[in-house]
Amino acid sequence: MRKTTLAISLLLILGLVASGCGNKDASSSDNITVKIGLLKNVTHAPAFIALQNGYFQEKFGENAKIDVMAFDNGSDFSTAIATGEIDMGFVGPGPAINQFLKSKNFRIISGSNNGGAVLVARTDAGINAVKDLVGKTIAIPTKGSTNEISLRLLLEQEGIKVTTDSSGAEIITRAPADTLVAMRQKEIDAALVPEPWGTQMVQEGTAQILVDWDKIPPNNGDYPLTLMAANDKFIKDHRDLAKAAIEANLEAIRFIQDDPTKSYELVSNELKELTGKGMDTDLIKSALDHLKLTHEVDADAINLMAKVSFDAGYIKDVKEEELDLSPMLDLSLLEEVTQNK
């Protein structure tokens, strides 16, 4: 039962009567709706698999209900988890960092995957290396995103400034689907996007890979792209369910690794539920081939990303030396799960 619109089961009603509608443990999964947020990106594949295979439902218990909310970008997700609109879910470190420094009321509890983004350039734009991006327009999905952080690091490595004139590179925002159109219409010269959008542009002949996923900074593609987060109230009141969500994430990662072919079909099915349209399995394969599934969280990479966000002006009212993100990470739940505590 994943949607709040589903009727309450007779079993649940009888259970409420029998218990007198009270005396339940605060962490019980009975009579609770867990609100899970995610993005409509293939890079959120473990979340898709956990939903399609029923791992969340299995771990939460049959009397828990699951309400899934899909977001177009990580900024909207981060606002939702900070305001309690959702309990937990999957997001990139860029928007999570920016929101945490404002609200400080949610935590990163596990990793999900690393990498998975590519830098593509329009085939007729005369761009053959990052240094050729001077005077060009580059699209990213949203301001402050993990993709923008990677792009700024790439430009910095080549000594290219971010500007709005021809002396440097201009960064604009376009939703990934709109980036396809913008590339065809020559509105943009390049884009740093999560897969499979880059591969799709390459396949249709409008773009070429400029920097592949395993060369994208930081750490040559081995940086957090999708993380699990939960708000503080959910962790405090339902720590067992937060741990159950981590278990579902780990099981989904194992499933993708063990049966990638079946995973392509399931990811497409979940995309259809979220957006009304599935995706070609070859594109899904490309996306999953271009990321590293992992529950681990690289704190050093997150700190580097925070510095880039700070330098870009997204982090305000905080001094650089005060950028302490250790409180944002609560990996104690992950440790308990992996050690079977």
mmCIF file of C-alpha atoms in Angstrom:
data_model
loop_
_atom_site.group_PDB
_atom_site.id
_atom_site.type_symbol
_atom_site.label_atom_id
_atom_site.label_comp_id
_atom_site.label_asym_id
_atom_site.label_seq_id
_atom_site.Cartn_x
_atom_site.Cartn_y
_atom_site.Cartn_z
ATOM 1 C CA MET A 1 0.000 0.000 0.000
ATOM 2 C CA ARG A 2 1.992 2.981 -1.193
ATOM 3 C CA LYS A 3 -0.585 5.731 -1.647
ATOM 4 C CA THR A 4 -2.553 7.589 0.997
ATOM 5 C CA THR A 5 -5.641 7.296 -1.155
ATOM 6 C CA LEU A 6 -5.823 3.550 -0.568
ATOM 7 C CA ALA A 7 -8.492 2.416 1.866
ATOM 8 C CA ILE A 8 -7.565 1.324 5.371
ATOM 9 C CA SER A 9 -7.642 -2.434 5.515
ATOM 10 C CA LEU A 10 -10.182 -4.356 7.585
ATOM 11 C CA LEU A 11 -7.291 -5.935 9.450
ATOM 12 C CA LEU A 12 -6.055 -2.524 10.531
ATOM 13 C CA ILE A 13 -9.527 -1.469 11.654
ATOM 14 C CA LEU A 14 -9.947 -4.621 13.732
ATOM 15 C CA GLY A 15 -6.503 -4.064 15.189
ATOM 16 C CA LEU A 16 -7.477 -0.561 16.280
ATOM 17 C CA VAL A 17 -10.647 -1.799 17.949
ATOM 18 C CA ALA A 18 -8.819 -4.586 19.731
ATOM 19 C CA SER A 19 -6.191 -2.226 21.062
ATOM 20 C CA GLY A 20 -8.647 0.408 22.160
ATOM 21 C CA CYS A 21 -6.972 2.818 19.758
ATOM 22 C CA GLY A 22 -4.242 3.468 22.270
ATOM 23 C CA ASN A 23 -1.231 2.214 24.187
ATOM 24 C CA LYS A 24 0.842 1.895 21.019
ATOM 25 C CA ASP A 25 4.607 2.238 21.159
ATOM 26 C CA ALA A 26 5.717 5.552 19.583
ATOM 27 C CA SER A 27 7.937 3.680 17.139
ATOM 28 C CA SER A 28 5.267 1.192 16.040
ATOM 29 C CA SER A 29 4.562 0.998 12.318
ATOM 30 C CA ASP A 30 0.819 0.462 12.981
ATOM 31 C CA ASN A 31 -1.449 3.305 11.850
ATOM 32 C CA ILE A 32 1.378 5.340 10.350
ATOM 33 C CA THR A 33 1.881 6.779 6.905
ATOM 34 C CA VAL A 34 5.539 7.119 5.927
ATOM 35 C CA LYS A 35 5.954 9.972 3.465
ATOM 36 C CA ILE A 36 8.864 9.227 1.125
ATOM 37 C CA GLY A 37 10.277 11.786 -1.282
ATOM 38 C CA LEU A 38 12.445 11.143 -4.328
ATOM 39 C CA LEU A 39 13.394 12.688 -7.653
ATOM 40 C CA LYS A 40 12.178 11.493 -11.038
ATOM 41 C CA ASN A 41 15.731 10.550 -12.020
ATOM 42 C CA VAL A 42 17.184 7.160 -12.908
ATOM 43 C CA THR A 43 19.995 7.998 -10.476
ATOM 44 C CA HIS A 44 17.403 7.285 -7.766
ATOM 45 C CA ALA A 45 17.197 3.681 -8.984
ATOM 46 C CA PRO A 46 17.611 2.050 -5.527
ATOM 47 C CA ALA A 47 14.542 3.958 -4.325
ATOM 48 C CA PHE A 48 12.629 2.857 -7.434
ATOM 49 C CA ILE A 49 13.576 -0.787 -6.893
ATOM 50 C CA ALA A 50 12.712 -0.646 -3.189
ATOM 51 C CA LEU A 51 9.238 0.569 -4.147
ATOM 52 C CA GLN A 52 8.683 -1.789 -7.071
ATOM 53 C CA ASN A 53 9.844 -4.869 -5.153
ATOM 54 C CA GLY A 54 7.969 -3.901 -2.006
ATOM 55 C CA TYR A 55 11.071 -3.650 0.170
ATOM 56 C CA PHE A 56 9.853 -0.537 1.998
ATOM 57 C CA GLN A 57 6.484 -2.158 2.681
ATOM 58 C CA GLU A 58 8.114 -5.391 3.833
ATOM 59 C CA LYS A 59 10.493 -3.595 6.206
ATOM 60 C CA PHE A 60 7.897 -1.145 7.568
ATOM 61 C CA GLY A 61 5.259 -3.807 8.159
ATOM 62 C CA GLU A 62 1.951 -4.547 6.488
ATOM 63 C CA ASN A 63 -0.011 -2.023 8.581
ATOM 64 C CA ALA A 64 2.143 0.932 7.567
ATOM 65 C CA LYS A 65 1.092 2.972 4.565
ATOM 66 C CA ILE A 66 3.532 4.553 2.130
ATOM 67 C CA ASP A 67 2.916 7.883 0.438
ATOM 68 C CA VAL A 68 5.394 8.663 -2.361
ATOM 69 C CA MET A 69 6.034 12.238 -3.436
ATOM 70 C CA ALA A 70 8.126 12.815 -6.571
ATOM 71 C CA PHE A 71 10.058 16.058 -7.040
ATOM 72 C CA ASP A 72 11.565 17.684 -10.117
ATOM 73 C CA ASN A 73 14.650 18.924 -8.261
ATOM 74 C CA GLY A 74 16.553 18.576 -5.005
ATOM 75 C CA SER A 75 15.784 22.099 -3.820
ATOM 76 C CA ASP A 76 12.056 21.371 -3.663
ATOM 77 C CA PHE A 77 12.769 18.039 -1.952
ATOM 78 C CA SER A 78 14.968 19.715 0.673
ATOM 79 C CA THR A 79 12.321 22.303 1.442
ATOM 80 C CA ALA A 80 9.739 19.536 1.829
ATOM 81 C CA ILE A 81 11.829 17.501 4.272
ATOM 82 C CA ALA A 82 12.718 20.599 6.299
ATOM 83 C CA THR A 83 9.068 21.618 6.619
ATOM 84 C CA GLY A 84 7.845 18.104 7.439
ATOM 85 C CA GLU A 85 5.944 17.650 4.185
ATOM 86 C CA ILE A 86 7.869 14.395 3.814
ATOM 87 C CA ASP A 87 9.494 12.184 6.459
ATOM 88 C CA MET A 88 12.457 10.867 4.519
ATOM 89 C CA GLY A 89 13.748 10.193 1.047
ATOM 90 C CA PHE A 90 16.517 10.588 -1.506
ATOM 91 C CA VAL A 91 18.338 13.767 -2.538
ATOM 92 C CA GLY A 92 21.661 15.097 -3.785
ATOM 93 C CA PRO A 93 24.201 16.645 -1.401
ATOM 94 C CA GLY A 94 24.148 20.106 -3.020
ATOM 95 C CA PRO A 95 20.583 21.107 -2.155
ATOM 96 C CA ALA A 96 20.727 19.126 1.096
ATOM 97 C CA ILE A 97 23.726 21.152 2.285
ATOM 98 C CA ASN A 98 22.114 24.474 1.383
ATOM 99 C CA GLN A 99 18.874 23.616 3.199
ATOM 100 C CA PHE A 100 20.503 22.040 6.246
ATOM 101 C CA LEU A 101 22.492 25.170 7.000
ATOM 102 C CA LYS A 102 19.173 27.051 7.127
ATOM 103 C CA SER A 103 16.964 24.615 9.044
ATOM 104 C CA LYS A 104 19.271 22.059 10.702
ATOM 105 C CA ASN A 105 16.306 19.734 11.235
ATOM 106 C CA PHE A 106 17.057 16.710 9.059
ATOM 107 C CA ARG A 107 20.008 14.313 8.734
ATOM 108 C CA ILE A 108 21.755 12.276 6.066
ATOM 109 C CA ILE A 109 21.376 8.678 7.211
ATOM 110 C CA SER A 110 22.870 6.634 4.352
ATOM 111 C CA GLY A 111 24.342 6.750 0.884
ATOM 112 C CA SER A 112 22.584 5.348 -2.176
ATOM 113 C CA ASN A 113 24.813 5.987 -5.181
ATOM 114 C CA ASN A 114 27.845 7.976 -6.284
ATOM 115 C CA GLY A 115 28.509 9.649 -9.619
ATOM 116 C CA GLY A 116 26.175 9.288 -12.566
ATOM 117 C CA ALA A 117 26.483 12.695 -14.274
ATOM 118 C CA VAL A 118 28.244 13.655 -17.516
ATOM 119 C CA LEU A 119 29.279 16.865 -19.244
ATOM 120 C CA VAL A 120 28.110 16.965 -22.855
ATOM 121 C CA ALA A 121 28.802 19.540 -25.546
ATOM 122 C CA ARG A 122 26.777 20.337 -28.664
ATOM 123 C CA THR A 123 28.347 18.609 -31.645
ATOM 124 C CA ASP A 124 28.575 21.774 -33.763
ATOM 125 C CA ALA A 125 29.654 24.168 -30.991
ATOM 126 C CA GLY A 126 33.402 23.763 -31.548
ATOM 127 C CA ILE A 127 33.947 22.416 -28.037
ATOM 128 C CA ASN A 128 36.540 19.656 -27.742
ATOM 129 C CA ALA A 129 37.807 20.229 -24.195
ATOM 130 C CA VAL A 130 36.712 21.978 -21.009
ATOM 131 C CA LYS A 131 38.968 24.949 -21.863
ATOM 132 C CA ASP A 132 36.792 25.561 -24.942
ATOM 133 C CA LEU A 133 33.821 26.470 -22.715
ATOM 134 C CA VAL A 134 34.959 30.094 -22.470
ATOM 135 C CA GLY A 135 32.212 32.242 -23.960
ATOM 136 C CA LYS A 136 29.767 29.322 -23.961
ATOM 137 C CA THR A 137 26.442 28.707 -22.236
ATOM 138 C CA ILE A 138 26.155 25.586 -20.057
ATOM 139 C CA ALA A 139 22.945 24.156 -18.622
ATOM 140 C CA ILE A 140 22.473 22.503 -15.238
ATOM 141 C CA PRO A 141 19.215 21.092 -13.797
ATOM 142 C CA THR A 142 18.857 23.659 -11.001
ATOM 143 C CA LYS A 143 20.851 26.274 -9.122
ATOM 144 C CA GLY A 144 22.850 24.936 -6.194
ATOM 145 C CA SER A 145 22.530 21.371 -7.440
ATOM 146 C CA THR A 146 25.229 18.736 -7.134
ATOM 147 C CA ASN A 147 25.639 19.024 -10.912
ATOM 148 C CA GLU A 148 26.397 22.737 -10.623
ATOM 149 C CA ILE A 149 28.996 22.041 -7.946
ATOM 150 C CA SER A 150 30.726 19.532 -10.232
ATOM 151 C CA LEU A 151 30.591 21.984 -13.132
ATOM 152 C CA ARG A 152 32.111 24.794 -11.089
ATOM 153 C CA LEU A 153 34.934 22.481 -10.002
ATOM 154 C CA LEU A 154 35.605 21.534 -13.637
ATOM 155 C CA LEU A 155 35.685 25.181 -14.706
ATOM 156 C CA GLU A 156 37.895 26.097 -11.764
ATOM 157 C CA GLN A 157 40.392 23.407 -12.760
ATOM 158 C CA GLU A 158 40.773 25.134 -16.138
ATOM 159 C CA GLY A 159 40.835 28.631 -14.652
ATOM 160 C CA ILE A 160 37.498 29.536 -16.252
ATOM 161 C CA LYS A 161 35.317 32.048 -14.428
ATOM 162 C CA VAL A 162 31.530 31.866 -14.214
ATOM 163 C CA THR A 163 30.251 35.023 -15.898
ATOM 164 C CA THR A 164 27.397 36.347 -18.000
ATOM 165 C CA ASP A 165 29.676 37.639 -20.772
ATOM 166 C CA SER A 166 32.167 36.125 -23.193
ATOM 167 C CA SER A 167 35.085 36.356 -20.752
ATOM 168 C CA GLY A 168 33.987 33.166 -19.001
ATOM 169 C CA ALA A 169 31.301 30.491 -19.055
ATOM 170 C CA GLU A 170 27.654 31.274 -18.393
ATOM 171 C CA ILE A 171 25.606 28.814 -16.324
ATOM 172 C CA ILE A 172 21.838 28.604 -16.822
ATOM 173 C CA THR A 173 19.202 26.256 -15.441
ATOM 174 C CA ARG A 174 17.055 23.911 -17.499
ATOM 175 C CA ALA A 175 15.159 20.834 -16.415
ATOM 176 C CA PRO A 176 16.822 17.761 -17.975
ATOM 177 C CA ALA A 177 13.949 17.186 -20.418
ATOM 178 C CA ASP A 178 14.085 20.854 -21.448
ATOM 179 C CA THR A 179 17.853 20.536 -21.892
ATOM 180 C CA LEU A 180 17.232 18.079 -24.737
ATOM 181 C CA VAL A 181 15.160 20.701 -26.550
ATOM 182 C CA ALA A 182 17.583 23.510 -25.733
ATOM 183 C CA MET A 183 20.455 21.500 -27.208
ATOM 184 C CA ARG A 184 18.518 20.753 -30.402
ATOM 185 C CA GLN A 185 17.589 24.420 -30.797
ATOM 186 C CA LYS A 186 21.174 25.558 -30.102
ATOM 187 C CA GLU A 187 20.038 27.605 -27.126
ATOM 188 C CA ILE A 188 22.869 26.056 -25.084
ATOM 189 C CA ASP A 189 26.363 24.889 -25.944
ATOM 190 C CA ALA A 190 26.881 22.289 -23.222
ATOM 191 C CA ALA A 191 25.207 20.697 -20.206
ATOM 192 C CA LEU A 192 26.216 18.850 -17.071
ATOM 193 C CA VAL A 193 23.332 16.501 -16.409
ATOM 194 C CA PRO A 194 22.558 13.250 -14.616
ATOM 195 C CA GLU A 195 22.361 10.207 -16.805
ATOM 196 C CA PRO A 196 20.702 9.045 -18.984
ATOM 197 C CA TRP A 197 20.046 12.539 -20.341
ATOM 198 C CA GLY A 198 23.612 12.904 -21.614
ATOM 199 C CA THR A 199 23.519 9.533 -23.343
ATOM 200 C CA GLN A 200 20.167 10.395 -24.915
ATOM 201 C CA MET A 201 21.613 13.569 -26.467
ATOM 202 C CA VAL A 202 24.610 11.605 -27.746
ATOM 203 C CA GLN A 203 22.384 8.910 -29.255
ATOM 204 C CA GLU A 204 20.291 11.452 -31.145
ATOM 205 C CA GLY A 205 23.434 13.118 -32.460
ATOM 206 C CA THR A 206 23.015 16.562 -30.932
ATOM 207 C CA ALA A 207 25.843 16.261 -28.389
ATOM 208 C CA GLN A 208 29.064 14.452 -27.583
ATOM 209 C CA ILE A 209 30.531 13.435 -24.229
ATOM 210 C CA LEU A 210 33.049 16.075 -23.149
ATOM 211 C CA VAL A 211 33.776 14.696 -19.661
ATOM 212 C CA ASP A 212 32.554 11.190 -18.843
ATOM 213 C CA TRP A 213 31.036 10.301 -15.496
ATOM 214 C CA ASP A 214 34.231 8.783 -14.085
ATOM 215 C CA LYS A 215 36.154 12.028 -14.642
ATOM 216 C CA ILE A 216 33.583 14.387 -13.115
ATOM 217 C CA PRO A 217 34.819 16.039 -9.892
ATOM 218 C CA PRO A 218 35.128 15.572 -7.075
ATOM 219 C CA ASN A 219 36.991 12.245 -6.869
ATOM 220 C CA ASN A 220 36.598 11.357 -10.564
ATOM 221 C CA GLY A 221 32.969 10.374 -10.327
ATOM 222 C CA ASP A 222 33.188 8.756 -6.890
ATOM 223 C CA TYR A 223 31.255 11.491 -5.089
ATOM 224 C CA PRO A 224 27.830 11.358 -3.420
ATOM 225 C CA LEU A 225 25.060 12.003 -5.928
ATOM 226 C CA THR A 226 22.078 10.445 -4.154
ATOM 227 C CA LEU A 227 21.821 10.270 -0.374
ATOM 228 C CA MET A 228 19.122 9.123 2.049
ATOM 229 C CA ALA A 229 17.816 11.790 4.404
ATOM 230 C CA ALA A 230 15.251 11.801 7.212
ATOM 231 C CA ASN A 231 13.866 14.667 9.247
ATOM 232 C CA ASP A 232 14.691 14.843 12.932
ATOM 233 C CA LYS A 233 11.148 14.224 14.148
ATOM 234 C CA PHE A 234 10.866 11.034 12.109
ATOM 235 C CA ILE A 235 14.205 9.773 13.434
ATOM 236 C CA LYS A 236 13.251 10.636 17.014
ATOM 237 C CA ASP A 237 9.733 9.173 16.906
ATOM 238 C CA HIS A 238 10.336 6.270 14.513
ATOM 239 C CA ARG A 239 13.987 5.316 14.626
ATOM 240 C CA ASP A 240 13.073 1.714 13.834
ATOM 241 C CA LEU A 241 11.326 2.796 10.635
ATOM 242 C CA ALA A 242 14.280 4.964 9.615
ATOM 243 C CA LYS A 243 16.516 1.915 10.026
ATOM 244 C CA ALA A 244 13.984 -0.179 8.090
ATOM 245 C CA ALA A 245 14.208 2.323 5.218
ATOM 246 C CA ILE A 246 17.990 1.938 5.196
ATOM 247 C CA GLU A 247 17.558 -1.845 5.065
ATOM 248 C CA ALA A 248 15.237 -1.453 2.065
ATOM 249 C CA ASN A 249 17.823 0.753 0.335
ATOM 250 C CA LEU A 250 20.576 -1.819 0.937
ATOM 251 C CA GLU A 251 18.388 -4.635 -0.371
ATOM 252 C CA ALA A 252 17.573 -2.628 -3.493
ATOM 253 C CA ILE A 253 21.264 -1.956 -4.151
ATOM 254 C CA ARG A 254 21.989 -5.678 -3.888
ATOM 255 C CA PHE A 255 19.119 -6.483 -6.257
ATOM 256 C CA ILE A 256 20.412 -4.100 -8.939
ATOM 257 C CA GLN A 257 23.899 -5.546 -8.630
ATOM 258 C CA ASP A 258 22.638 -9.140 -8.780
ATOM 259 C CA ASP A 259 20.007 -8.723 -11.500
ATOM 260 C CA PRO A 260 20.645 -5.564 -13.535
ATOM 261 C CA THR A 261 18.526 -6.712 -16.495
ATOM 262 C CA LYS A 262 15.384 -7.100 -14.375
ATOM 263 C CA SER A 263 16.233 -3.799 -12.680
ATOM 264 C CA TYR A 264 15.994 -1.900 -15.992
ATOM 265 C CA GLU A 265 12.377 -3.020 -16.391
ATOM 266 C CA LEU A 266 11.484 -2.165 -12.795
ATOM 267 C CA VAL A 267 13.062 1.296 -13.001
ATOM 268 C CA SER A 268 11.062 1.986 -16.163
ATOM 269 C CA ASN A 269 7.886 0.814 -14.424
ATOM 270 C CA GLU A 270 8.466 3.158 -11.501
ATOM 271 C CA LEU A 271 9.195 6.081 -13.810
ATOM 272 C CA LYS A 272 5.881 5.372 -15.503
ATOM 273 C CA GLU A 273 4.115 5.526 -12.146
ATOM 274 C CA LEU A 274 5.861 8.776 -11.225
ATOM 275 C CA THR A 275 5.702 10.586 -14.555
ATOM 276 C CA GLY A 276 3.215 8.702 -16.705
ATOM 277 C CA LYS A 277 5.964 7.576 -19.058
ATOM 278 C CA GLY A 278 8.535 4.801 -18.896
ATOM 279 C CA MET A 279 12.023 4.878 -20.414
ATOM 280 C CA ASP A 280 13.891 2.805 -22.944
ATOM 281 C CA THR A 281 15.838 0.089 -21.128
ATOM 282 C CA ASP A 282 19.018 0.883 -23.075
ATOM 283 C CA LEU A 283 18.994 4.388 -21.591
ATOM 284 C CA ILE A 284 18.387 3.014 -18.103
ATOM 285 C CA LYS A 285 21.284 0.601 -18.574
ATOM 286 C CA SER A 286 23.506 3.498 -19.594
ATOM 287 C CA ALA A 287 22.547 5.413 -16.473
ATOM 288 C CA LEU A 288 23.156 2.481 -14.121
ATOM 289 C CA ASP A 289 26.464 1.704 -15.832
ATOM 290 C CA HIS A 290 27.561 5.283 -15.142
ATOM 291 C CA LEU A 291 27.183 5.326 -11.384
ATOM 292 C CA LYS A 292 28.494 3.534 -8.328
ATOM 293 C CA LEU A 293 25.837 2.073 -6.050
ATOM 294 C CA THR A 294 26.928 2.397 -2.431
ATOM 295 C CA HIS A 295 25.564 2.983 1.051
ATOM 296 C CA GLU A 296 28.780 4.714 2.087
ATOM 297 C CA VAL A 297 28.898 8.480 2.618
ATOM 298 C CA ASP A 298 32.056 10.453 1.804
ATOM 299 C CA ALA A 299 32.124 13.261 4.375
ATOM 300 C CA ASP A 300 35.204 14.875 2.812
ATOM 301 C CA ALA A 301 33.499 15.152 -0.571
ATOM 302 C CA ILE A 302 30.442 16.694 1.077
ATOM 303 C CA ASN A 303 32.630 19.274 2.818
ATOM 304 C CA LEU A 304 34.277 20.155 -0.503
ATOM 305 C CA MET A 305 30.858 20.566 -2.098
ATOM 306 C CA ALA A 306 29.842 22.869 0.738
ATOM 307 C CA LYS A 307 32.849 25.083 0.078
ATOM 308 C CA VAL A 308 31.929 25.345 -3.614
ATOM 309 C CA SER A 309 28.346 26.288 -2.671
ATOM 310 C CA PHE A 310 29.730 28.865 -0.258
ATOM 311 C CA ASP A 311 32.008 30.381 -2.909
ATOM 312 C CA ALA A 312 29.075 30.488 -5.349
ATOM 313 C CA GLY A 313 27.024 32.499 -2.867
ATOM 314 C CA TYR A 314 24.395 29.862 -2.111
ATOM 315 C CA ILE A 315 25.400 29.596 1.534
ATOM 316 C CA LYS A 316 24.789 32.874 3.356
ATOM 317 C CA ASP A 317 25.072 34.125 6.929
ATOM 318 C CA VAL A 318 27.777 31.546 7.663
ATOM 319 C CA LYS A 319 31.503 32.188 7.742
ATOM 320 C CA GLU A 320 33.643 29.786 5.744
ATOM 321 C CA GLU A 321 35.463 28.600 8.858
ATOM 322 C CA GLU A 322 32.072 27.800 10.416
ATOM 323 C CA LEU A 323 31.083 25.373 7.646
ATOM 324 C CA ASP A 324 30.793 22.366 9.937
ATOM 325 C CA LEU A 325 28.594 19.732 8.324
ATOM 326 C CA SER A 326 29.283 16.928 10.769
ATOM 327 C CA PRO A 327 25.881 17.493 12.464
ATOM 328 C CA MET A 328 24.173 16.891 9.107
ATOM 329 C CA LEU A 329 25.397 13.293 9.070
ATOM 330 C CA ASP A 330 23.786 10.774 11.391
ATOM 331 C CA LEU A 331 25.312 7.510 10.270
ATOM 332 C CA SER A 332 24.601 5.772 13.566
ATOM 333 C CA LEU A 333 21.461 4.208 12.092
ATOM 334 C CA LEU A 334 23.409 2.881 9.112
ATOM 335 C CA GLU A 335 26.035 1.458 11.446
ATOM 336 C CA GLU A 336 23.359 -0.302 13.495
ATOM 337 C CA VAL A 337 21.823 -1.782 10.344
ATOM 338 C CA THR A 338 25.116 -2.994 8.860
ATOM 339 C CA GLN A 339 26.152 -4.468 12.230
ATOM 340 C CA ASN A 340 22.715 -6.039 12.762
ATOM 341 C CA LYS A 341 22.070 -4.186 15.999
#
